[in-house]
mmCIF file of C-alpha atoms in Angstrom:
data_model
loop_
_atom_site.group_PDB
_atom_site.id
_atom_site.type_symbol
_atom_site.label_atom_id
_atom_site.label_comp_id
_atom_site.label_asym_id
_atom_site.label_seq_id
_atom_site.Cartn_x
_atom_site.Cartn_y
_atom_site.Cartn_z
ATOM 1 C CA MET T 165 0.000 0.000 0.000
ATOM 2 C CA PRO T 166 1.622 3.291 -1.036
ATOM 3 C CA GLU T 167 2.779 5.736 1.592
ATOM 4 C CA PRO T 168 1.421 9.306 1.371
ATOM 5 C CA THR T 169 3.032 11.351 -1.366
ATOM 6 C CA PRO T 170 4.999 14.522 -0.562
ATOM 7 C CA THR T 171 1.851 16.530 -1.244
ATOM 8 C CA ASP T 172 0.208 14.531 1.548
ATOM 9 C CA ALA T 173 2.937 15.430 4.014
ATOM 10 C CA ALA T 174 2.077 15.069 7.671
ATOM 11 C CA PRO T 175 0.776 18.219 9.324
ATOM 12 C CA PRO T 176 2.941 19.884 11.975
ATOM 13 C CA ALA T 177 3.017 18.023 15.271
ATOM 14 C CA GLN T 178 0.825 19.413 18.010
ATOM 15 C CA GLY T 179 1.108 17.317 21.161
ATOM 16 C CA GLY T 180 3.771 15.212 19.452
ATOM 17 C CA PRO T 181 7.297 14.292 20.458
ATOM 18 C CA VAL T 182 9.351 16.571 22.632
ATOM 19 C CA LYS T 183 13.123 16.768 22.293
ATOM 20 C CA ASP T 184 14.229 15.979 25.834
ATOM 21 C CA ASP T 185 13.691 13.290 28.448
ATOM 22 C CA THR T 186 11.747 15.425 30.888
ATOM 23 C CA GLY T 187 8.352 14.479 29.486
ATOM 24 C CA GLU T 188 6.036 12.245 31.462
ATOM 25 C CA ILE T 189 5.765 9.717 28.621
ATOM 26 C CA ILE T 190 8.566 8.058 26.638
ATOM 27 C CA LEU T 191 7.786 5.728 23.747
ATOM 28 C CA TRP T 192 10.456 3.349 22.403
ATOM 29 C CA HIS T 193 9.429 2.870 18.822
ATOM 30 C CA VAL T 194 10.310 0.948 15.649
ATOM 31 C CA PRO T 195 8.766 2.787 12.664
ATOM 32 C CA LEU T 196 5.885 0.907 11.012
ATOM 33 C CA SER T 197 5.993 -1.858 13.641
ATOM 34 C CA ARG T 198 3.147 -2.435 16.091
ATOM 35 C CA SER T 199 4.579 0.364 18.213
ATOM 36 C CA MET T 200 3.052 2.661 15.584
ATOM 37 C CA ARG T 201 -0.291 1.858 17.208
ATOM 38 C CA ILE T 202 0.877 3.686 20.318
ATOM 39 C CA LEU T 203 2.484 6.576 18.455
ATOM 40 C CA TRP T 204 -0.775 7.058 16.558
ATOM 41 C CA LEU T 205 -2.794 6.958 19.780
ATOM 42 C CA LEU T 206 -0.494 9.426 21.544
ATOM 43 C CA ASN T 207 -1.040 11.810 18.638
ATOM 44 C CA GLU T 208 -4.799 11.255 18.744
ATOM 45 C CA LEU T 209 -4.694 12.185 22.435
ATOM 46 C CA ASP T 210 -2.509 15.207 21.682
ATOM 47 C CA LEU T 211 -0.170 14.302 24.538
ATOM 48 C CA PRO T 212 3.407 15.525 25.004
ATOM 49 C CA PHE T 213 5.893 12.657 24.869
ATOM 50 C CA SER T 214 9.480 11.775 24.103
ATOM 51 C CA LEU T 215 10.162 9.429 21.204
ATOM 52 C CA ARG T 216 13.038 6.951 20.988
ATOM 53 C CA VAL T 217 13.285 5.631 17.427
ATOM 54 C CA MET T 218 15.052 2.278 17.020
ATOM 55 C CA ASP T 219 16.203 0.257 14.025
ATOM 56 C CA LEU T 220 14.979 -3.339 14.151
ATOM 57 C CA ARG T 221 17.794 -4.468 11.872
ATOM 58 C CA GLY T 222 20.509 -2.694 13.863
ATOM 59 C CA LYS T 223 21.754 -3.174 17.407
ATOM 60 C CA ASP T 224 19.317 -0.787 19.068
ATOM 61 C CA MET T 225 17.067 -3.536 20.400
ATOM 62 C CA ARG T 226 19.999 -5.297 22.054
ATOM 63 C CA ALA T 227 21.675 -2.223 23.510
ATOM 64 C CA ALA T 228 22.185 -2.164 27.260
ATOM 65 C CA GLU T 229 20.069 0.966 27.624
ATOM 66 C CA TYR T 230 17.045 -0.710 26.065
ATOM 67 C CA ALA T 231 17.676 -4.069 27.748
ATOM 68 C CA ALA T 232 17.224 -2.306 31.070
ATOM 69 C CA ILE T 233 13.774 -1.194 29.919
ATOM 70 C CA HIS T 234 12.642 -4.210 27.898
ATOM 71 C CA PRO T 235 14.747 -7.316 28.683
ATOM 72 C CA VAL T 236 12.967 -9.242 25.904
ATOM 73 C CA GLY T 237 14.257 -6.700 23.378
ATOM 74 C CA ARG T 238 10.988 -6.030 21.565
ATOM 75 C CA ALA T 239 9.044 -2.900 20.721
ATOM 76 C CA PRO T 240 7.193 -1.001 21.900
ATOM 77 C CA ALA T 241 8.038 -0.062 25.447
ATOM 78 C CA LEU T 242 6.214 2.806 27.107
ATOM 79 C CA GLN T 243 7.545 4.627 30.142
ATOM 80 C CA ILE T 244 5.062 6.625 32.197
ATOM 81 C CA ASN T 245 6.132 8.302 35.440
ATOM 82 C CA GLY T 246 9.015 5.857 35.750
ATOM 83 C CA ASN T 247 6.843 2.771 35.175
ATOM 84 C CA VAL T 248 7.202 0.607 32.065
ATOM 85 C CA ILE T 249 4.469 -1.078 30.020
ATOM 86 C CA HIS T 250 5.629 -3.782 27.593
ATOM 87 C CA GLU T 251 2.441 -4.810 25.766
ATOM 88 C CA SER T 252 0.857 -2.550 23.154
ATOM 89 C CA GLY T 253 -2.655 -3.696 24.056
ATOM 90 C CA ALA T 254 -2.082 -2.750 27.681
ATOM 91 C CA MET T 255 -0.704 0.609 26.528
ATOM 92 C CA VAL T 256 -3.835 1.352 24.510
ATOM 93 C CA GLU T 257 -6.117 0.438 27.394
ATOM 94 C CA TYR T 258 -4.112 2.378 30.003
ATOM 95 C CA LEU T 259 -3.725 5.503 27.880
ATOM 96 C CA CYS T 260 -7.405 5.556 26.990
ATOM 97 C CA GLU T 261 -8.465 4.905 30.585
ATOM 98 C CA THR T 262 -6.209 7.540 32.136
ATOM 99 C CA ARG T 263 -5.823 10.162 29.407
ATOM 100 C CA GLY T 264 -8.475 9.601 26.762
ATOM 101 C CA PRO T 265 -11.773 8.332 28.195
ATOM 102 C CA HIS T 266 -13.545 9.521 25.035
ATOM 103 C CA LEU T 267 -11.625 6.775 23.187
ATOM 104 C CA TRP T 268 -12.295 4.170 25.897
ATOM 105 C CA ARG T 269 -15.310 2.200 27.104
ATOM 106 C CA ALA T 270 -15.336 1.990 30.895
ATOM 107 C CA PRO T 271 -16.588 -1.047 32.865
ATOM 108 C CA GLY T 272 -20.359 -1.022 32.858
ATOM 109 C CA GLU T 273 -20.495 1.364 29.910
ATOM 110 C CA GLU T 274 -22.316 0.416 26.719
ATOM 111 C CA GLY T 275 -19.846 -1.078 24.240
ATOM 112 C CA ARG T 276 -17.355 -2.209 26.889
ATOM 113 C CA LEU T 277 -17.415 -5.870 25.823
ATOM 114 C CA GLY T 278 -16.952 -5.054 22.141
ATOM 115 C CA TRP T 279 -14.149 -2.598 22.890
ATOM 116 C CA LEU T 280 -12.209 -5.213 24.874
ATOM 117 C CA ASP T 281 -12.826 -7.863 22.228
ATOM 118 C CA TRP T 282 -11.425 -5.642 19.465
ATOM 119 C CA LEU T 283 -8.455 -4.625 21.616
ATOM 120 C CA HIS T 284 -7.350 -8.230 21.968
ATOM 121 C CA PHE T 285 -8.400 -9.271 18.470
ATOM 122 C CA ALA T 286 -5.747 -6.889 17.168
ATOM 123 C CA GLU T 287 -3.152 -9.372 18.445
ATOM 124 C CA THR T 288 -4.860 -12.225 16.606
ATOM 125 C CA ILE T 289 -4.270 -10.295 13.402
ATOM 126 C CA GLY T 290 -0.830 -9.204 14.568
ATOM 127 C CA GLN T 291 0.511 -12.716 15.056
ATOM 128 C CA HIS T 292 0.013 -13.508 11.371
ATOM 129 C CA ILE T 293 1.562 -10.181 10.357
ATOM 130 C CA ALA T 294 4.555 -10.940 12.580
ATOM 131 C CA ASN T 295 5.016 -14.381 11.038
ATOM 132 C CA LEU T 296 4.822 -13.008 7.494
ATOM 133 C CA THR T 297 7.165 -10.139 8.331
ATOM 134 C CA GLN T 298 9.646 -12.663 9.712
ATOM 135 C CA SER T 299 9.459 -14.800 6.574
ATOM 136 C CA HIS T 300 9.499 -12.030 3.967
ATOM 137 C CA LEU T 301 11.928 -9.605 5.611
ATOM 138 C CA MET T 302 14.058 -11.236 8.267
ATOM 139 C CA LEU T 303 14.837 -14.519 6.554
ATOM 140 C CA ARG T 304 16.870 -12.926 3.803
ATOM 141 C CA ASP T 305 18.106 -16.184 2.333
ATOM 142 C CA PRO T 306 15.186 -17.668 0.339
ATOM 143 C CA ALA T 307 16.481 -21.136 1.174
ATOM 144 C CA THR T 308 15.572 -20.565 4.821
ATOM 145 C CA ARG T 309 11.945 -19.737 4.038
ATOM 146 C CA SER T 310 9.064 -22.178 3.829
ATOM 147 C CA ALA T 311 6.737 -21.326 0.952
ATOM 148 C CA THR T 312 4.131 -23.645 2.485
ATOM 149 C CA VAL T 313 4.185 -21.828 5.823
ATOM 150 C CA MET T 314 4.082 -18.440 4.108
ATOM 151 C CA LYS T 315 1.036 -19.436 2.045
ATOM 152 C CA LEU T 316 -0.655 -20.855 5.118
ATOM 153 C CA GLU T 317 -0.028 -17.682 7.136
ATOM 154 C CA THR T 318 -1.257 -15.498 4.267
ATOM 155 C CA ALA T 319 -4.487 -17.507 4.074
ATOM 156 C CA ARG T 320 -4.908 -17.306 7.848
ATOM 157 C CA LEU T 321 -4.382 -13.554 7.791
ATOM 158 C CA ALA T 322 -6.985 -13.104 5.057
ATOM 159 C CA ARG T 323 -9.481 -15.218 6.993
ATOM 160 C CA THR T 324 -8.805 -13.343 10.248
ATOM 161 C CA LEU T 325 -9.589 -10.040 8.539
ATOM 162 C CA ARG T 326 -13.117 -11.191 7.680
ATOM 163 C CA LEU T 327 -14.419 -10.251 11.112
ATOM 164 C CA VAL T 328 -13.173 -6.693 10.649
ATOM 165 C CA GLU T 329 -14.582 -6.599 7.124
ATOM 166 C CA GLN T 330 -18.044 -7.641 8.270
ATOM 167 C CA THR T 331 -18.020 -4.835 10.829
ATOM 168 C CA VAL T 332 -16.730 -1.985 8.672
ATOM 169 C CA GLU T 333 -19.106 -2.913 5.842
ATOM 170 C CA ARG T 334 -21.934 -1.504 7.963
ATOM 171 C CA GLN T 335 -20.203 1.271 9.941
ATOM 172 C CA ASP T 336 -17.161 3.524 9.595
ATOM 173 C CA TRP T 337 -15.357 2.437 12.775
ATOM 174 C CA LEU T 338 -15.176 -0.691 14.886
ATOM 175 C CA MET T 339 -17.445 0.818 17.521
ATOM 176 C CA ALA T 340 -20.842 1.955 16.240
ATOM 177 C CA SER T 341 -20.487 5.083 18.389
ATOM 178 C CA GLY T 342 -17.426 6.232 16.444
ATOM 179 C CA PHE T 343 -13.636 6.229 16.378
ATOM 180 C CA SER T 344 -11.951 4.864 19.511
ATOM 181 C CA GLY T 345 -8.645 3.535 20.776
ATOM 182 C CA VAL T 346 -9.252 0.078 19.340
ATOM 183 C CA ASP T 347 -9.195 1.552 15.841
ATOM 184 C CA CYS T 348 -5.541 2.446 16.469
ATOM 185 C CA SER T 349 -4.803 -1.195 17.273
ATOM 186 C CA VAL T 350 -6.912 -2.926 14.635
ATOM 187 C CA GLY T 351 -6.581 -0.140 12.053
ATOM 188 C CA TRP T 352 -2.792 -0.418 12.070
ATOM 189 C CA SER T 353 -3.133 -4.198 11.712
ATOM 190 C CA VAL T 354 -5.426 -3.894 8.696
ATOM 191 C CA TRP T 355 -3.194 -1.268 7.066
ATOM 192 C CA ILE T 356 -0.048 -3.389 7.461
ATOM 193 C CA ALA T 357 -1.928 -6.542 6.428
ATOM 194 C CA GLY T 358 -2.418 -4.828 3.073
ATOM 195 C CA ARG T 359 1.272 -5.475 2.389
ATOM 196 C CA PHE T 360 0.624 -9.229 2.419
ATOM 197 C CA VAL T 361 -2.978 -9.695 1.248
ATOM 198 C CA ARG T 362 -5.188 -7.803 -1.191
ATOM 199 C CA LEU T 363 -7.709 -5.929 0.909
ATOM 200 C CA PRO T 364 -11.348 -6.189 -0.205
ATOM 201 C CA PRO T 365 -13.152 -2.878 -0.798
ATOM 202 C CA ALA T 366 -14.671 -2.492 2.682
ATOM 203 C CA LEU T 367 -11.327 -3.126 4.389
ATOM 204 C CA GLN T 368 -9.478 -0.828 1.991
ATOM 205 C CA ALA T 369 -12.013 1.911 2.688
ATOM 206 C CA TYR T 370 -11.511 1.392 6.437
ATOM 207 C CA ALA T 371 -7.727 1.555 6.024
ATOM 208 C CA ASP T 372 -8.142 4.736 3.983
ATOM 209 C CA ARG T 373 -10.220 6.314 6.745
ATOM 210 C CA CYS T 374 -7.475 5.451 9.221
ATOM 211 C CA THR T 375 -4.656 6.834 7.081
ATOM 212 C CA ALA T 376 -6.591 10.041 6.436
ATOM 213 C CA ARG T 377 -6.541 10.942 10.120
ATOM 214 C CA PRO T 378 -3.947 13.656 10.884
ATOM 215 C CA ALA T 379 -2.756 11.754 13.962
ATOM 216 C CA PHE T 380 -2.067 8.660 11.840
ATOM 217 C CA ARG T 381 -0.088 10.706 9.345
ATOM 218 C CA ARG T 382 2.022 12.174 12.128
ATOM 219 C CA ALA T 383 2.854 8.626 13.213
ATOM 220 C CA LEU T 384 4.360 7.694 9.829
ATOM 221 C CA PRO T 385 8.169 7.420 9.575
ATOM 222 C CA GLN T 386 9.898 10.756 9.293
ATOM 223 C CA GLU T 387 12.669 11.483 6.810
ATOM 224 C CA GLY T 388 15.846 9.657 7.771
ATOM 225 C CA GLU T 389 14.141 7.175 10.093
ATOM 226 C CA PRO T 390 14.661 3.442 9.437
ATOM 227 C CA GLN T 391 11.965 1.710 7.401
ATOM 228 C CA LEU T 392 10.782 -1.719 8.474
ATOM 229 C CA TYR T 393 9.127 -2.514 5.131
ATOM 230 C CA ASP T 394 10.866 -1.806 1.828
ATOM 231 C CA ARG T 395 7.959 -2.388 -0.542
ATOM 232 C CA ASP T 396 4.231 -1.812 -0.738
ATOM 233 C CA PHE T 397 3.292 -5.452 -1.336
ATOM 234 C CA TYR T 398 5.067 -8.773 -0.774
ATOM 235 C CA GLU T 399 4.225 -11.491 -3.227
ATOM 236 C CA LEU T 400 4.274 -15.117 -2.144
ATOM 237 C CA PRO T 401 7.248 -17.110 -3.417
ATOM 238 C CA ASP T 402 6.732 -19.634 -6.189
ATOM 239 C CA THR T 403 6.654 -23.228 -5.075
#
């Protein structure tokens, strides 16, 4: 899926990243990875934060500084008031609960069950994206890849997306009441999934609504930042 053209350049940051470490929130981020969900949400909430951009293919994830924050060496990690959150789903829920209740559904509130279901369903989609990213990008020697596994994961991803498709065929956002934090989680997943499967019209329209949001555009990689994906679409290998 093409990135925005220069004429679609991201608008100036508002809450956006600050340049020092004195902010309350620090996000450790790999551009275009699932940490983009949190960068997008922070921009939607118009919060001040510090951004630490890392290169997945470099040594950033194994550096001692990051190991002290995330011993597993994965992204994202979110520091808030000296505490660290390691799971993107937990980050979305905590940020919405404490700083963006308009994007949350509180216990006992209408839509709470659906909101939680979508929050965790994002990881169901994400596991297939992670497996395909590993096969297409990280296993650089084609001899180390399994075409069978890649085809199976692609089919699983396409099937997983059907639940989202059925929902956004009848409404603009996952929650009937409008855009919410779970659209940052699932919306990113659908957008990235478009690099591995051809999105049907309803899903493409949903992805387009997500990418049209100013906060999403501010979360895209900036000039000079490392790019996780080097093409718009990854074809399956021939058997």
